[in-house]
PDB file of C-alpha atoms in Angstrom:
ATOM      1  CA  MET A  67     -56.305  32.210 -37.881  1.00  0.00           C
ATOM      2  CA  PHE A  68     -56.590  28.355 -37.454  1.00  0.00           C
ATOM      3  CA  PRO A  69     -57.406  26.930 -34.082  1.00  0.00           C
ATOM      4  CA  PHE A  70     -54.613  24.852 -32.530  1.00  0.00           C
ATOM      5  CA  LYS A  71     -54.336  22.115 -30.169  1.00  0.00           C
ATOM      6  CA  ILE A  72     -51.525  21.481 -27.927  1.00  0.00           C
ATOM      7  CA  GLU A  73     -50.113  17.864 -27.465  1.00  0.00           C
ATOM      8  CA  THR A  74     -47.720  16.814 -24.563  1.00  0.00           C
ATOM      9  CA  HIS A  75     -45.509  13.947 -24.287  1.00  0.00           C
ATOM     10  CA  GLN A  76     -46.362  11.552 -21.659  1.00  0.00           C
ATOM     11  CA  THR A  77     -44.039   8.801 -19.737  1.00  0.00           C
ATOM     12  CA  ILE A  78     -45.033   5.221 -19.420  1.00  0.00           C
ATOM     13  CA  PRO A  79     -46.792   4.151 -16.266  1.00  0.00           C
ATOM     14  CA  VAL A  80     -44.814   2.074 -13.647  1.00  0.00           C
ATOM     15  CA  ARG A  81     -47.642  -0.847 -14.018  1.00  0.00           C
ATOM     16  CA  ALA A  82     -47.704  -0.770 -17.570  1.00  0.00           C
ATOM     17  CA  VAL A  83     -43.629  -1.516 -17.539  1.00  0.00           C
ATOM     18  CA  GLN A  84     -44.432  -4.630 -15.443  1.00  0.00           C
ATOM     19  CA  GLN A  85     -47.399  -5.497 -18.016  1.00  0.00           C
ATOM     20  CA  ARG A  86     -44.768  -5.161 -20.726  1.00  0.00           C
ATOM     21  CA  VAL A  87     -42.258  -7.152 -19.181  1.00  0.00           C
ATOM     22  CA  ASP A  88     -44.521  -9.860 -18.299  1.00  0.00           C
ATOM     23  CA  PHE A  89     -45.923 -10.043 -21.830  1.00  0.00           C
ATOM     24  CA  ALA A  90     -42.525 -10.521 -23.329  1.00  0.00           C
ATOM     25  CA  ASN A  91     -41.367 -13.132 -20.893  1.00  0.00           C
ATOM     26  CA  GLN A  92     -44.607 -15.110 -21.576  1.00  0.00           C
ATOM     27  CA  MET A  93     -44.200 -14.764 -25.454  1.00  0.00           C
ATOM     28  CA  LEU A  94     -40.574 -15.824 -25.508  1.00  0.00           C
ATOM     29  CA  THR A  95     -41.342 -18.906 -23.167  1.00  0.00           C
ATOM     30  CA  MET A  96     -43.879 -20.096 -25.756  1.00  0.00           C
ATOM     31  CA  ILE A  97     -41.295 -19.417 -28.526  1.00  0.00           C
ATOM     32  CA  ASP A  98     -38.284 -21.125 -26.774  1.00  0.00           C
ATOM     33  CA  SER A  99     -40.133 -23.862 -25.117  1.00  0.00           C
ATOM     34  CA  GLU A 100     -43.031 -24.709 -27.395  1.00  0.00           C
ATOM     35  CA  GLY A 101     -41.648 -23.634 -30.668  1.00  0.00           C
ATOM     36  CA  PHE A 102     -44.411 -21.164 -31.132  1.00  0.00           C
ATOM     37  CA  ASP A 103     -44.530 -19.291 -34.588  1.00  0.00           C
ATOM     38  CA  VAL A 104     -44.860 -15.555 -34.195  1.00  0.00           C
ATOM     39  CA  GLY A 105     -45.431 -15.431 -38.144  1.00  0.00           C
ATOM     40  CA  CYS A 106     -49.082 -16.729 -37.328  1.00  0.00           C
ATOM     41  CA  ILE A 107     -50.312 -13.659 -35.502  1.00  0.00           C
ATOM     42  CA  TRP A 108     -52.285 -11.158 -37.341  1.00  0.00           C
ATOM     43  CA  PHE A 109     -51.192  -8.108 -35.600  1.00  0.00           C
ATOM     44  CA  THR A 110     -53.817  -5.245 -36.415  1.00  0.00           C
ATOM     45  CA  ASP A 111     -54.423  -1.435 -35.623  1.00  0.00           C
ATOM     46  CA  LYS A 112     -55.681   1.712 -36.927  1.00  0.00           C
ATOM     47  CA  ALA A 113     -54.097   4.880 -38.129  1.00  0.00           C
ATOM     48  CA  HIS A 114     -55.239   8.231 -39.117  1.00  0.00           C
ATOM     49  CA  PHE A 115     -53.824   9.659 -42.498  1.00  0.00           C
ATOM     50  CA  HIS A 116     -53.738  13.404 -42.778  1.00  0.00           C
ATOM     51  CA  LEU A 117     -53.941  15.343 -46.220  1.00  0.00           C
ATOM     52  CA  ASN A 118     -51.555  17.677 -44.828  1.00  0.00           C
ATOM     53  CA  GLY A 119     -49.173  15.138 -43.937  1.00  0.00           C
ATOM     54  CA  ILE A 120     -49.315  15.606 -39.994  1.00  0.00           C
ATOM     55  CA  VAL A 121     -48.352  12.494 -38.071  1.00  0.00           C
ATOM     56  CA  ASN A 122     -50.932  11.047 -35.435  1.00  0.00           C
ATOM     57  CA  LYS A 123     -49.275  11.060 -31.994  1.00  0.00           C
ATOM     58  CA  GLN A 124     -50.673   7.543 -31.190  1.00  0.00           C
ATOM     59  CA  ASN A 125     -47.839   6.499 -33.802  1.00  0.00           C
ATOM     60  CA  TRP A 126     -45.204   8.629 -32.969  1.00  0.00           C
ATOM     61  CA  ARG A 127     -44.235   9.243 -29.150  1.00  0.00           C
ATOM     62  CA  PHE A 128     -41.141  10.359 -27.403  1.00  0.00           C
ATOM     63  CA  TRP A 129     -40.930   8.111 -24.381  1.00  0.00           C
ATOM     64  CA  GLY A 130     -38.507   8.337 -21.151  1.00  0.00           C
ATOM     65  CA  SER A 131     -38.135   8.122 -17.619  1.00  0.00           C
ATOM     66  CA  GLU A 132     -39.135  12.059 -17.111  1.00  0.00           C
ATOM     67  CA  ASN A 133     -41.941  14.142 -18.525  1.00  0.00           C
ATOM     68  CA  PRO A 134     -39.841  16.749 -20.669  1.00  0.00           C
ATOM     69  CA  TYR A 135     -43.002  18.927 -20.851  1.00  0.00           C
ATOM     70  CA  TRP A 136     -42.338  19.187 -24.750  1.00  0.00           C
ATOM     71  CA  CYS A 137     -45.338  20.709 -26.461  1.00  0.00           C
ATOM     72  CA  GLU A 138     -46.095  20.612 -30.157  1.00  0.00           C
ATOM     73  CA  ALA A 139     -48.727  22.799 -32.004  1.00  0.00           C
ATOM     74  CA  LYS A 140     -50.799  21.488 -34.413  1.00  0.00           C
ATOM     75  CA  PRO A 141     -54.064  22.599 -36.467  1.00  0.00           C
ATOM     76  CA  LEU A 142     -57.096  21.481 -34.622  1.00  0.00           C
ATOM     77  CA  TYR A 143     -58.945  20.314 -37.671  1.00  0.00           C
ATOM     78  CA  SER A 144     -57.267  18.308 -40.398  1.00  0.00           C
ATOM     79  CA  PRO A 145     -58.997  16.541 -43.208  1.00  0.00           C
ATOM     80  CA  LYS A 146     -57.933  12.772 -42.902  1.00  0.00           C
ATOM     81  CA  VAL A 147     -59.205   9.071 -43.429  1.00  0.00           C
ATOM     82  CA  THR A 148     -58.797   6.444 -40.783  1.00  0.00           C
ATOM     83  CA  VAL A 149     -57.215   3.219 -41.759  1.00  0.00           C
ATOM     84  CA  TRP A 150     -57.383  -0.183 -40.210  1.00  0.00           C
ATOM     85  CA  ALA A 151     -55.204  -2.995 -41.136  1.00  0.00           C
ATOM     86  CA  ALA A 152     -53.725  -6.369 -40.086  1.00  0.00           C
ATOM     87  CA  VAL A 153     -50.344  -7.917 -40.791  1.00  0.00           C
ATOM     88  CA  CYS A 154     -48.600 -11.267 -40.348  1.00  0.00           C
ATOM     89  CA  ARG A 155     -46.374 -13.222 -42.382  1.00  0.00           C
ATOM     90  CA  ARG A 156     -48.842 -14.100 -45.254  1.00  0.00           C
ATOM     91  CA  GLY A 157     -48.938 -10.246 -46.047  1.00  0.00           C
ATOM     92  CA  ILE A 158     -51.386  -7.480 -45.135  1.00  0.00           C
ATOM     93  CA  ILE A 159     -55.112  -7.657 -44.932  1.00  0.00           C
ATOM     94  CA  GLY A 160     -56.701  -4.267 -45.904  1.00  0.00           C
ATOM     95  CA  PRO A 161     -56.755  -1.581 -45.851  1.00  0.00           C
ATOM     96  CA  PHE A 162     -60.240  -0.917 -44.428  1.00  0.00           C
ATOM     97  CA  PHE A 163     -61.283   2.906 -44.274  1.00  0.00           C
ATOM     98  CA  ILE A 164     -63.333   4.032 -41.563  1.00  0.00           C
ATOM     99  CA  GLN A 165     -65.578   7.180 -42.286  1.00  0.00           C
ATOM    100  CA  GLU A 166     -67.201   7.619 -38.891  1.00  0.00           C
ATOM    101  CA  THR A 167     -66.392   7.511 -35.293  1.00  0.00           C
ATOM    102  CA  VAL A 168     -65.019   3.787 -34.165  1.00  0.00           C
ATOM    103  CA  THR A 169     -67.922   2.115 -32.170  1.00  0.00           C
ATOM    104  CA  SER A 170     -68.098  -1.358 -31.066  1.00  0.00           C
ATOM    105  CA  GLU A 171     -70.742  -2.358 -33.996  1.00  0.00           C
ATOM    106  CA  ARG A 172     -68.358  -0.534 -36.677  1.00  0.00           C
ATOM    107  CA  TYR A 173     -65.333  -2.313 -35.299  1.00  0.00           C
ATOM    108  CA  VAL A 174     -67.097  -5.669 -35.353  1.00  0.00           C
ATOM    109  CA  ALA A 175     -68.011  -5.132 -39.019  1.00  0.00           C
ATOM    110  CA  ILE A 176     -64.468  -4.604 -40.116  1.00  0.00           C
ATOM    111  CA  LEU A 177     -63.721  -7.762 -37.968  1.00  0.00           C
ATOM    112  CA  GLU A 178     -66.068  -9.653 -40.296  1.00  0.00           C
ATOM    113  CA  GLN A 179     -64.554  -8.445 -43.411  1.00  0.00           C
ATOM    114  CA  PHE A 180     -60.983  -9.453 -42.101  1.00  0.00           C
ATOM    115  CA  VAL A 181     -62.161 -12.746 -41.028  1.00  0.00           C
ATOM    116  CA  ALA A 182     -63.692 -13.513 -44.463  1.00  0.00           C
ATOM    117  CA  THR A 183     -60.425 -12.615 -46.263  1.00  0.00           C
ATOM    118  CA  GLN A 184     -58.031 -14.423 -43.625  1.00  0.00           C
ATOM    119  CA  GLN A 185     -60.090 -17.553 -44.098  1.00  0.00           C
ATOM    120  CA  VAL A 186     -59.460 -17.666 -47.399  1.00  0.00           C
ATOM    121  CA  LEU A 187     -55.688 -17.194 -46.960  1.00  0.00           C
ATOM    122  CA  GLU A 188     -55.354 -19.780 -44.148  1.00  0.00           C
ATOM    123  CA  ASP A 189     -54.114 -23.268 -45.172  1.00  0.00           C
ATOM    124  CA  ARG A 190     -54.002 -24.334 -41.517  1.00  0.00           C
ATOM    125  CA  PRO A 191     -57.637 -23.683 -40.181  1.00  0.00           C
ATOM    126  CA  ARG A 192     -57.936 -22.590 -36.362  1.00  0.00           C
ATOM    127  CA  THR A 193     -54.242 -22.001 -35.945  1.00  0.00           C
ATOM    128  CA  GLU A 194     -53.465 -18.203 -36.433  1.00  0.00           C
ATOM    129  CA  TRP A 195     -53.664 -15.873 -33.795  1.00  0.00           C
ATOM    130  CA  PHE A 196     -55.301 -12.385 -33.716  1.00  0.00           C
ATOM    131  CA  MET A 197     -53.843  -9.210 -31.920  1.00  0.00           C
ATOM    132  CA  GLN A 198     -55.614  -6.153 -31.090  1.00  0.00           C
ATOM    133  CA  ASP A 199     -54.539  -3.025 -28.839  1.00  0.00           C
ATOM    134  CA  GLY A 200     -56.799  -1.937 -25.864  1.00  0.00           C
ATOM    135  CA  ALA A 201     -58.673   0.994 -27.494  1.00  0.00           C
ATOM    136  CA  ARG A 202     -61.774   1.251 -25.729  1.00  0.00           C
ATOM    137  CA  PRO A 203     -64.293   0.053 -28.710  1.00  0.00           C
ATOM    138  CA  HIS A 204     -62.161  -3.121 -28.814  1.00  0.00           C
ATOM    139  CA  ARG A 205     -62.918  -3.977 -25.142  1.00  0.00           C
ATOM    140  CA  THR A 206     -66.548  -4.708 -25.482  1.00  0.00           C
ATOM    141  CA  GLU A 207     -68.587  -7.840 -24.685  1.00  0.00           C
ATOM    142  CA  GLN A 208     -69.753  -7.612 -28.304  1.00  0.00           C
ATOM    143  CA  VAL A 209     -66.123  -7.554 -29.765  1.00  0.00           C
ATOM    144  CA  PHE A 210     -64.914 -10.271 -27.469  1.00  0.00           C
ATOM    145  CA  ARG A 211     -67.659 -12.577 -28.421  1.00  0.00           C
ATOM    146  CA  PHE A 212     -66.781 -12.280 -32.003  1.00  0.00           C
ATOM    147  CA  LEU A 213     -63.333 -12.946 -31.319  1.00  0.00           C
ATOM    148  CA  ASP A 214     -64.084 -15.836 -29.323  1.00  0.00           C
ATOM    149  CA  GLU A 215     -66.321 -17.185 -31.707  1.00  0.00           C
ATOM    150  CA  TYR A 216     -63.396 -17.217 -34.605  1.00  0.00           C
ATOM    151  CA  PHE A 217     -60.061 -17.360 -32.518  1.00  0.00           C
ATOM    152  CA  GLY A 218     -60.928 -19.098 -29.094  1.00  0.00           C
ATOM    153  CA  ASN A 219     -57.994 -18.802 -26.928  1.00  0.00           C
ATOM    154  CA  ARG A 220     -55.843 -17.459 -29.862  1.00  0.00           C
ATOM    155  CA  VAL A 221     -56.408 -13.815 -29.157  1.00  0.00           C
ATOM    156  CA  ILE A 222     -53.875 -11.302 -27.711  1.00  0.00           C
ATOM    157  CA  ALA A 223     -55.979  -8.737 -26.775  1.00  0.00           C
ATOM    158  CA  LEU A 224     -56.349  -6.088 -23.544  1.00  0.00           C
ATOM    159  CA  GLU A 225     -58.766  -7.670 -21.104  1.00  0.00           C
ATOM    160  CA  TYR A 226     -59.796 -10.493 -23.074  1.00  0.00           C
ATOM    161  CA  PRO A 227     -58.459 -13.285 -20.790  1.00  0.00           C
ATOM    162  CA  LYS A 228     -60.465 -11.423 -18.027  1.00  0.00           C
ATOM    163  CA  PHE A 229     -63.984 -11.820 -20.372  1.00  0.00           C
ATOM    164  CA  THR A 230     -63.176 -15.574 -21.576  1.00  0.00           C
ATOM    165  CA  GLY A 231     -60.318 -17.175 -19.206  1.00  0.00           C
ATOM    166  CA  ALA A 232     -58.328 -17.769 -22.214  1.00  0.00           C
ATOM    167  CA  GLY A 233     -55.822 -15.947 -24.554  1.00  0.00           C
ATOM    168  CA  MET A 234     -53.159 -13.296 -23.742  1.00  0.00           C
ATOM    169  CA  ASP A 235     -53.139  -9.619 -22.463  1.00  0.00           C
ATOM    170  CA  TRP A 236     -51.943  -7.160 -24.951  1.00  0.00           C
ATOM    171  CA  PRO A 237     -49.686  -4.880 -22.849  1.00  0.00           C
ATOM    172  CA  PRO A 238     -50.763  -1.175 -22.931  1.00  0.00           C
ATOM    173  CA  TYR A 239     -48.388   1.583 -24.174  1.00  0.00           C
ATOM    174  CA  SER A 240     -46.503  -0.682 -26.587  1.00  0.00           C
ATOM    175  CA  PRO A 241     -46.398   0.782 -29.837  1.00  0.00           C
ATOM    176  CA  ASP A 242     -42.811  -0.241 -30.047  1.00  0.00           C
ATOM    177  CA  LEU A 243     -43.872  -4.019 -30.042  1.00  0.00           C
ATOM    178  CA  THR A 244     -46.706  -4.143 -32.627  1.00  0.00           C
ATOM    179  CA  PRO A 245     -45.476  -4.093 -36.280  1.00  0.00           C
ATOM    180  CA  CYS A 246     -48.698  -2.023 -37.472  1.00  0.00           C
ATOM    181  CA  ASP A 247     -47.024   0.804 -35.339  1.00  0.00           C
ATOM    182  CA  TYR A 248     -43.121   0.415 -35.856  1.00  0.00           C
ATOM    183  CA  PHE A 249     -43.471  -0.958 -39.388  1.00  0.00           C
ATOM    184  CA  LEU A 250     -46.713  -0.627 -41.338  1.00  0.00           C
ATOM    185  CA  CYS A 251     -47.911   2.554 -40.680  1.00  0.00           C
ATOM    186  CA  ARG A 252     -44.686   4.506 -40.837  1.00  0.00           C
ATOM    187  CA  THR A 253     -43.762   2.797 -44.183  1.00  0.00           C
ATOM    188  CA  LEU A 254     -47.367   3.462 -45.748  1.00  0.00           C
ATOM    189  CA  LYS A 255     -46.886   7.129 -44.713  1.00  0.00           C
ATOM    190  CA  ASP A 256     -43.261   7.198 -46.286  1.00  0.00           C
ATOM    191  CA  ILE A 257     -44.695   5.870 -49.349  1.00  0.00           C
ATOM    192  CA  VAL A 258     -48.068   8.156 -49.585  1.00  0.00           C
ATOM    193  CA  TYR A 259     -46.931  11.463 -48.038  1.00  0.00           C
ATOM    194  CA  PRO A 260     -44.189  12.511 -50.866  1.00  0.00           C
ATOM    195  CA  LYS A 261     -47.278  11.836 -53.610  1.00  0.00           C
ATOM    196  CA  HIS A 262     -48.930  15.034 -52.099  1.00  0.00           C
ATOM    197  CA  PRO A 263     -52.364  13.273 -52.569  1.00  0.00           C
ATOM    198  CA  ALA A 264     -54.901  16.460 -52.867  1.00  0.00           C
ATOM    199  CA  THR A 265     -57.847  14.800 -52.008  1.00  0.00           C
ATOM    200  CA  LEU A 266     -59.441  12.366 -49.281  1.00  0.00           C
ATOM    201  CA  ASP A 267     -60.240   9.942 -52.640  1.00  0.00           C
ATOM    202  CA  GLU A 268     -56.638  10.452 -53.781  1.00  0.00           C
ATOM    203  CA  LEU A 269     -55.500   9.740 -50.208  1.00  0.00           C
ATOM    204  CA  GLU A 270     -57.353   6.375 -49.821  1.00  0.00           C
ATOM    205  CA  SER A 271     -56.072   5.333 -53.559  1.00  0.00           C
ATOM    206  CA  ALA A 272     -52.439   5.887 -52.510  1.00  0.00           C
ATOM    207  CA  ILE A 273     -52.826   3.867 -49.432  1.00  0.00           C
ATOM    208  CA  CYS A 274     -54.044   1.127 -51.121  1.00  0.00           C
ATOM    209  CA  VAL A 275     -51.421   1.280 -53.673  1.00  0.00           C
ATOM    210  CA  ALA A 276     -48.775   1.542 -50.984  1.00  0.00           C
ATOM    211  CA  CYS A 277     -50.108  -1.836 -49.089  1.00  0.00           C
ATOM    212  CA  GLU A 278     -49.927  -3.721 -52.271  1.00  0.00           C
ATOM    213  CA  PHE A 279     -46.204  -2.281 -53.007  1.00  0.00           C
ATOM    214  CA  ILE A 280     -45.017  -4.127 -49.574  1.00  0.00           C
ATOM    215  CA  SER A 281     -43.641  -7.320 -50.447  1.00  0.00           C
ATOM    216  CA  VAL A 282     -44.457 -10.651 -48.394  1.00  0.00           C
ATOM    217  CA  GLU A 283     -40.528 -11.172 -47.976  1.00  0.00           C
ATOM    218  CA  THR A 284     -40.607  -7.856 -46.026  1.00  0.00           C
ATOM    219  CA  VAL A 285     -43.388  -8.630 -43.828  1.00  0.00           C
ATOM    220  CA  ARG A 286     -41.709 -11.953 -42.752  1.00  0.00           C
ATOM    221  CA  ASN A 287     -38.468  -9.988 -41.945  1.00  0.00           C
ATOM    222  CA  VAL A 288     -40.617  -7.870 -39.723  1.00  0.00           C
ATOM    223  CA  MET A 289     -41.890 -10.759 -37.877  1.00  0.00           C
ATOM    224  CA  ALA A 290     -38.266 -11.890 -36.975  1.00  0.00           C
ATOM    225  CA  ASN A 291     -37.905  -8.536 -35.681  1.00  0.00           C
ATOM    226  CA  PHE A 292     -40.764  -8.869 -33.475  1.00  0.00           C
ATOM    227  CA  ILE A 293     -38.624 -11.428 -31.586  1.00  0.00           C
ATOM    228  CA  LEU A 294     -35.866  -9.342 -31.393  1.00  0.00           C
ATOM    229  CA  ARG A 295     -37.800  -6.547 -30.004  1.00  0.00           C
ATOM    230  CA  LEU A 296     -39.298  -8.982 -27.010  1.00  0.00           C
ATOM    231  CA  ARG A 297     -35.728  -9.652 -26.070  1.00  0.00           C
ATOM    232  CA  HIS A 298     -34.835  -6.102 -26.317  1.00  0.00           C
ATOM    233  CA  LEU A 299     -37.565  -5.250 -24.214  1.00  0.00           C
ATOM    234  CA  CYS A 300     -36.521  -7.814 -21.381  1.00  0.00           C
ATOM    235  CA  CYS A 301     -32.987  -6.215 -21.578  1.00  0.00           C
ATOM    236  CA  ALA A 302     -34.554  -2.914 -21.121  1.00  0.00           C
ATOM    237  CA  ASN A 303     -36.670  -3.893 -18.024  1.00  0.00           C
ATOM    238  CA  GLY A 304     -39.769  -3.089 -19.780  1.00  0.00           C
ATOM    239  CA  GLU A 305     -38.883   0.823 -21.011  1.00  0.00           C
ATOM    240  CA  HIS A 306     -39.451   1.836 -24.355  1.00  0.00           C
ATOM    241  CA  PHE A 307     -36.540   1.645 -26.563  1.00  0.00           C
ATOM    242  CA  GLU A 308     -35.259   2.978 -29.813  1.00  0.00           C
ATOM    243  CA  SER A 309     -36.212   1.693 -33.219  1.00  0.00           C
ATOM    244  CA  ILE A 310     -34.483  -1.521 -34.211  1.00  0.00           C
ATOM    245  CA  VAL A 311     -33.397  -1.684 -38.010  1.00  0.00           C
ATOM    246  CA  MET A 312     -35.180  -4.585 -39.675  1.00  0.00           C
TER     247      MET A 312
END
């Protein structure tokens, strides 16, 4: 008999709804009035890939105006790998595999590898932006100082403006806005899981191959889809919405 955990499905807090609307309006103003190119944003996130094919609750949620009190039983322990990656119009940087609990120090080590690769790809120095979500290890002085050194005011991250006085806040509860959630993670799992990797090494190898399989043209279409999502969010008054076909 395996131990099980119970996952409940939550509603989005009212304050977060307003934060989402504010972010969408600010970004759309930059796009419409200043000609801002969203393709220059490196969207980043991490995800868990399980050997048994279960899906991480952070990447698949049911949103609604009321809590339906649904419960889903899953094995408490499942062999998995944690993957961090970045995506923009240029393609994908990563995957980077995380073997231990994510700390600020380990996260900065990943960022150093990312920046080294990103600087090789970049043909217009100091123009590209960096986005990260609001995970607790991301919101530390060590991380913000690193991002400030390499990206300055071109950072979209929760609490980053409070620390540096520049950049933009990333709205919490927004997996429907980041391509890493609504595109990359789902696409990789659609490719990897049908192969039924038997070991963690096979799982990591399959993830690497899957990242190479995604074309730059596909990624560029995803960036265009991000603008559509911003406009749809405003129409939905900040509430979460169904997936939009790319």
